[in-house]
CSV table of C-alpha atoms in Angstrom, one decimal:
chain,number,residue,atom,x,y,z
A,15,MET,CA,94.4,47.3,-24.1
A,16,ARG,CA,91.7,46.3,-21.6
A,17,PRO,CA,90.3,42.8,-21.7
A,18,PRO,CA,86.7,42.6,-22.9
A,19,GLU,CA,84.0,43.0,-20.2
A,20,ALA,CA,82.0,39.9,-19.4
A,21,ARG,CA,78.4,40.3,-20.4
A,22,THR,CA,75.6,38.8,-18.2
A,23,ASP,CA,72.6,37.4,-20.0
A,24,THR,CA,69.6,38.9,-18.4
A,25,ARG,CA,67.0,37.3,-20.7
A,26,PRO,CA,66.0,34.5,-18.3
A,27,ALA,CA,65.4,36.9,-15.5
A,28,SER,CA,63.4,39.2,-17.7
A,29,LYS,CA,61.4,36.2,-18.9
A,30,THR,CA,60.7,35.1,-15.3
A,31,VAL,CA,59.6,38.6,-14.4
A,32,GLY,CA,57.3,38.7,-17.4
A,33,ILE,CA,55.6,35.4,-16.5
A,34,GLY,CA,55.2,36.6,-12.9
A,35,LYS,CA,53.4,39.8,-14.1
A,36,LEU,CA,51.2,37.8,-16.4
A,37,VAL,CA,50.2,35.4,-13.6
A,38,GLY,CA,49.5,38.4,-11.3
A,39,VAL,CA,47.4,40.1,-13.9
A,40,SER,CA,45.4,36.9,-14.5
A,41,ILE,CA,44.7,36.5,-10.8
A,42,VAL,CA,43.5,40.1,-10.5
A,43,ALA,CA,41.3,39.7,-13.5
A,44,PHE,CA,39.8,36.5,-12.1
A,45,ALA,CA,39.1,38.1,-8.8
A,46,PHE,CA,37.6,41.1,-10.4
A,47,THR,CA,35.3,39.0,-12.6
A,48,PHE,CA,34.3,36.8,-9.6
A,49,SER,CA,33.4,40.0,-7.6
A,50,LEU,CA,31.1,41.2,-10.4
A,51,VAL,CA,28.4,38.6,-9.3
A,52,PRO,CA,27.8,39.9,-5.8
A,53,LEU,CA,28.2,43.5,-7.0
A,54,TYR,CA,25.6,42.8,-9.7
A,55,ARG,CA,23.3,41.2,-7.1
A,56,ILE,CA,23.7,44.2,-4.7
A,57,ALA,CA,23.0,46.7,-7.5
A,58,CYS,CA,19.8,44.8,-8.5
A,59,GLU,CA,18.5,44.7,-4.9
A,60,LYS,CA,19.5,48.2,-3.9
A,61,VAL,CA,18.9,50.2,-7.0
A,62,PHE,CA,16.2,48.3,-8.9
A,63,GLY,CA,14.6,46.5,-6.0
A,64,ILE,CA,15.0,43.2,-7.7
A,65,ARG,CA,15.9,40.2,-5.5
A,66,LEU,CA,17.9,37.5,-7.2
A,67,GLU,CA,17.6,33.9,-6.0
A,68,ASN,CA,20.6,31.7,-5.8
A,69,SER,CA,20.1,29.2,-8.6
A,70,ALA,CA,21.7,26.4,-6.4
A,71,VAL,CA,18.9,26.7,-3.9
A,72,ALA,CA,16.1,28.0,-6.0
A,73,ALA,CA,12.7,26.6,-5.2
A,74,PRO,CA,11.3,24.2,-7.8
A,75,ALA,CA,8.4,25.3,-9.9
A,76,THR,CA,5.1,24.9,-8.1
A,77,ALA,CA,3.2,21.9,-9.5
A,78,ALA,CA,-0.3,20.7,-8.8
A,79,THR,CA,-0.4,19.2,-5.3
A,80,PRO,CA,-1.4,15.5,-5.4
A,81,ALA,CA,-3.1,15.9,-2.1
A,82,GLU,CA,-5.7,18.2,-3.7
A,83,ARG,CA,-7.0,15.3,-5.8
A,84,TRP,CA,-10.2,13.6,-4.7
A,85,VAL,CA,-11.5,10.2,-5.8
A,86,THR,CA,-14.6,8.1,-5.1
A,87,VAL,CA,-14.3,4.8,-3.3
A,88,GLU,CA,-17.2,2.4,-3.6
A,89,PHE,CA,-17.8,-0.6,-1.3
A,90,ASP,CA,-19.3,-3.9,-2.1
A,91,ALA,CA,-19.8,-7.3,-0.4
A,92,THR,CA,-20.7,-10.8,-1.3
A,93,VAL,CA,-21.3,-13.9,0.9
A,94,ASN,CA,-20.5,-17.4,-0.3
A,95,SER,CA,-23.6,-19.6,-0.2
A,96,ARG,CA,-22.0,-22.0,2.3
A,97,LEU,CA,-21.5,-19.2,4.9
A,98,PRO,CA,-24.6,-18.5,7.0
A,99,TRP,CA,-23.8,-14.9,7.5
A,100,SER,CA,-25.3,-11.5,6.6
A,101,PHE,CA,-22.6,-9.2,5.4
A,102,HIS,CA,-22.7,-5.8,3.8
A,103,PRO,CA,-20.9,-2.4,3.9
A,104,ASN,CA,-22.3,0.2,6.3
A,105,GLU,CA,-21.7,2.8,3.6
A,106,THR,CA,-21.6,2.2,-0.1
A,107,ARG,CA,-19.4,5.1,-1.2
A,108,MET,CA,-17.0,7.7,0.1
A,109,ARG,CA,-15.2,10.7,-1.3
A,110,VAL,CA,-11.5,10.6,-0.2
A,111,ARG,CA,-8.4,12.7,-0.7
A,112,VAL,CA,-5.4,10.8,-2.0
A,113,GLY,CA,-2.6,10.3,0.4
A,114,GLU,CA,-4.9,10.5,3.5
A,115,GLN,CA,-6.1,7.6,5.7
A,116,TYR,CA,-9.8,6.8,6.0
A,117,GLU,CA,-11.9,4.3,7.8
A,118,THR,CA,-15.1,2.5,7.0
A,119,THR,CA,-16.9,-0.6,8.4
A,120,TYR,CA,-18.6,-3.7,7.2
A,121,TYR,CA,-21.6,-5.2,9.0
A,122,ALA,CA,-21.4,-9.0,9.7
A,123,HIS,CA,-24.0,-11.2,11.5
A,124,ASN,CA,-24.0,-14.9,12.1
A,125,ASP,CA,-27.4,-16.1,11.2
A,126,SER,CA,-26.8,-19.7,12.4
A,127,THR,CA,-27.1,-21.3,15.8
A,128,ALA,CA,-23.4,-22.3,16.1
A,129,PRO,CA,-20.1,-20.4,16.0
A,130,VAL,CA,-18.7,-20.1,12.5
A,131,VAL,CA,-15.3,-18.9,11.3
A,132,GLY,CA,-15.1,-16.9,8.0
A,133,SER,CA,-12.3,-15.6,5.8
A,134,ALA,CA,-12.7,-12.6,3.6
A,135,THR,CA,-11.0,-12.2,0.2
A,136,PRO,CA,-10.7,-8.6,-1.0
A,137,SER,CA,-10.6,-7.3,-4.6
A,138,VAL,CA,-10.1,-3.8,-6.1
A,139,ALA,CA,-11.5,-2.6,-9.4
A,140,PRO,CA,-10.3,-1.5,-11.8
A,141,ALA,CA,-7.5,-4.0,-11.5
A,142,ARG,CA,-4.8,-1.5,-12.4
A,143,ALA,CA,-5.8,0.5,-9.3
A,144,SER,CA,-5.2,-2.4,-6.9
A,145,GLY,CA,-1.6,-1.6,-6.3
A,146,PHE,CA,-2.5,2.0,-5.3
A,147,PHE,CA,-5.2,0.9,-2.7
A,148,GLN,CA,-3.3,0.4,0.6
A,149,LYS,CA,-5.1,-1.2,3.5
A,150,THR,CA,-3.5,-0.4,6.8
A,151,GLU,CA,-6.0,-2.4,8.8
A,152,CYS,CA,-8.5,-4.9,7.6
A,153,PHE,CA,-10.6,-7.8,8.9
A,154,CYS,CA,-9.4,-9.7,5.8
A,155,PHE,CA,-5.9,-10.0,7.3
A,156,THR,CA,-7.1,-12.7,9.7
A,157,ALA,CA,-10.0,-15.2,10.0
A,158,GLN,CA,-13.1,-13.9,11.8
A,159,THR,CA,-15.1,-15.9,14.3
A,160,LEU,CA,-18.7,-15.0,15.1
A,161,GLU,CA,-20.7,-16.7,17.8
A,162,ALA,CA,-24.2,-17.9,17.1
A,163,GLY,CA,-26.3,-14.7,16.5
A,164,GLU,CA,-23.4,-12.4,17.0
A,165,THR,CA,-23.2,-9.1,15.2
A,166,ARG,CA,-20.0,-7.2,14.5
A,167,ASP,CA,-18.9,-4.0,12.7
A,168,MET,CA,-15.6,-4.9,11.0
A,169,PRO,CA,-13.2,-1.9,10.3
A,170,VAL,CA,-11.2,-1.2,7.2
A,171,ARG,CA,-8.5,1.5,7.2
A,172,PHE,CA,-7.1,2.5,3.8
A,173,ILE,CA,-5.1,5.1,1.9
A,174,ILE,CA,-5.3,5.8,-1.8
A,175,ASP,CA,-1.7,6.3,-3.1
A,176,PRO,CA,-1.3,9.7,-4.8
A,177,SER,CA,0.3,7.9,-7.7
A,178,LEU,CA,-3.0,6.5,-8.7
A,179,PRO,CA,-3.4,6.9,-12.5
A,180,LYS,CA,-5.0,10.2,-13.3
A,181,ASP,CA,-7.7,8.8,-15.4
A,182,VAL,CA,-9.0,6.6,-12.5
A,183,ASN,CA,-11.6,8.6,-10.6
A,184,THR,CA,-13.6,5.7,-9.0
A,185,VAL,CA,-12.2,2.7,-7.1
A,186,THR,CA,-14.4,-0.2,-5.9
A,187,LEU,CA,-13.4,-2.3,-2.9
A,188,SER,CA,-15.2,-5.6,-2.8
A,189,TYR,CA,-15.1,-8.5,-0.3
A,190,THR,CA,-16.3,-12.0,-0.6
A,191,PHE,CA,-16.7,-13.9,2.7
A,192,PHE,CA,-16.2,-17.7,2.7
A,193,LYS,CA,-16.8,-20.2,5.4
A,194,ASN,CA,-13.4,-21.4,6.8
A,195,ASP,CA,-14.3,-25.1,7.1
A,196,VAL,CA,-11.0,-26.2,8.8
A,197,LEU,CA,-11.2,-23.5,11.5
A,198,THR,CA,-14.9,-23.9,12.0
A,199,SER,CA,-14.5,-27.7,12.5
A,200,ARG,CA,-11.7,-27.2,15.0
A,201,LEU,CA,-13.8,-24.6,16.8
A,202,ALA,CA,-16.8,-27.0,17.0
A,203,ALA,CA,-14.7,-29.8,18.2
A,204,HIS,CA,-13.4,-27.8,21.1
A,205,VAL,CA,-16.7,-26.1,21.9
A,206,ALA,CA,-18.9,-29.2,21.9
A,207,PRO,CA,-17.2,-31.0,24.9
A,208,ALA,CA,-17.2,-27.8,26.9
A,209,ARG,CA,-20.9,-27.5,26.5
A,210,GLY,CA,-21.5,-31.2,27.3
A,211,ILE,CA,-22.8,-32.2,23.9
A,212,PRO,CA,-22.7,-36.0,23.7
A,213,GLY,CA,-21.2,-37.9,20.8
A,214,VAL,CA,-18.6,-35.3,20.0
A,215,VAL,CA,-15.0,-35.9,20.8
A,216,ALA,CA,-12.5,-33.0,20.9
A,217,ALA,CA,-9.7,-33.1,18.4
A,218,PRO,CA,-6.3,-33.9,20.0
């Protein structure tokens, strides 16, 4: 009588082979699905003449360009009664495109017989537009000195921010010129001795 033959359990190997096949099928299916996108794109472009844009780099929808907006800027001027100057804008209004720089000038004349220093204070109306009126150059940034009888055109360069509220169509820029008493006194104290005016002593 022959001894019973030893049996080898092949189930683990079969199971491993089955898992391997399943993984392989999954990879092939994924690759096939992934390849459908370029194939579909090629079919649309070659057969139907339709060009598909990559959604990751698609151009945003075209909106109204802020630079196409125009507003009116009005200019105004006031002189404090203690300042012996004539002062007014050389142009009273201007049509401007938002986002672009423009320049205007103000006329100033010293009507007195002595040099005078003045300081200008700007204001913008309506008040909620002031934050959108950007002055890149302005005589209001520093005190201005005019000799007796001197005339000067004072420039202002500005840009209207494209973010200006849409319901604001007119912006008014106003200046009030005041006499700078401190600087005028210092100027007079230094000028008088140089001109030989008696009774005036220069400040130390």
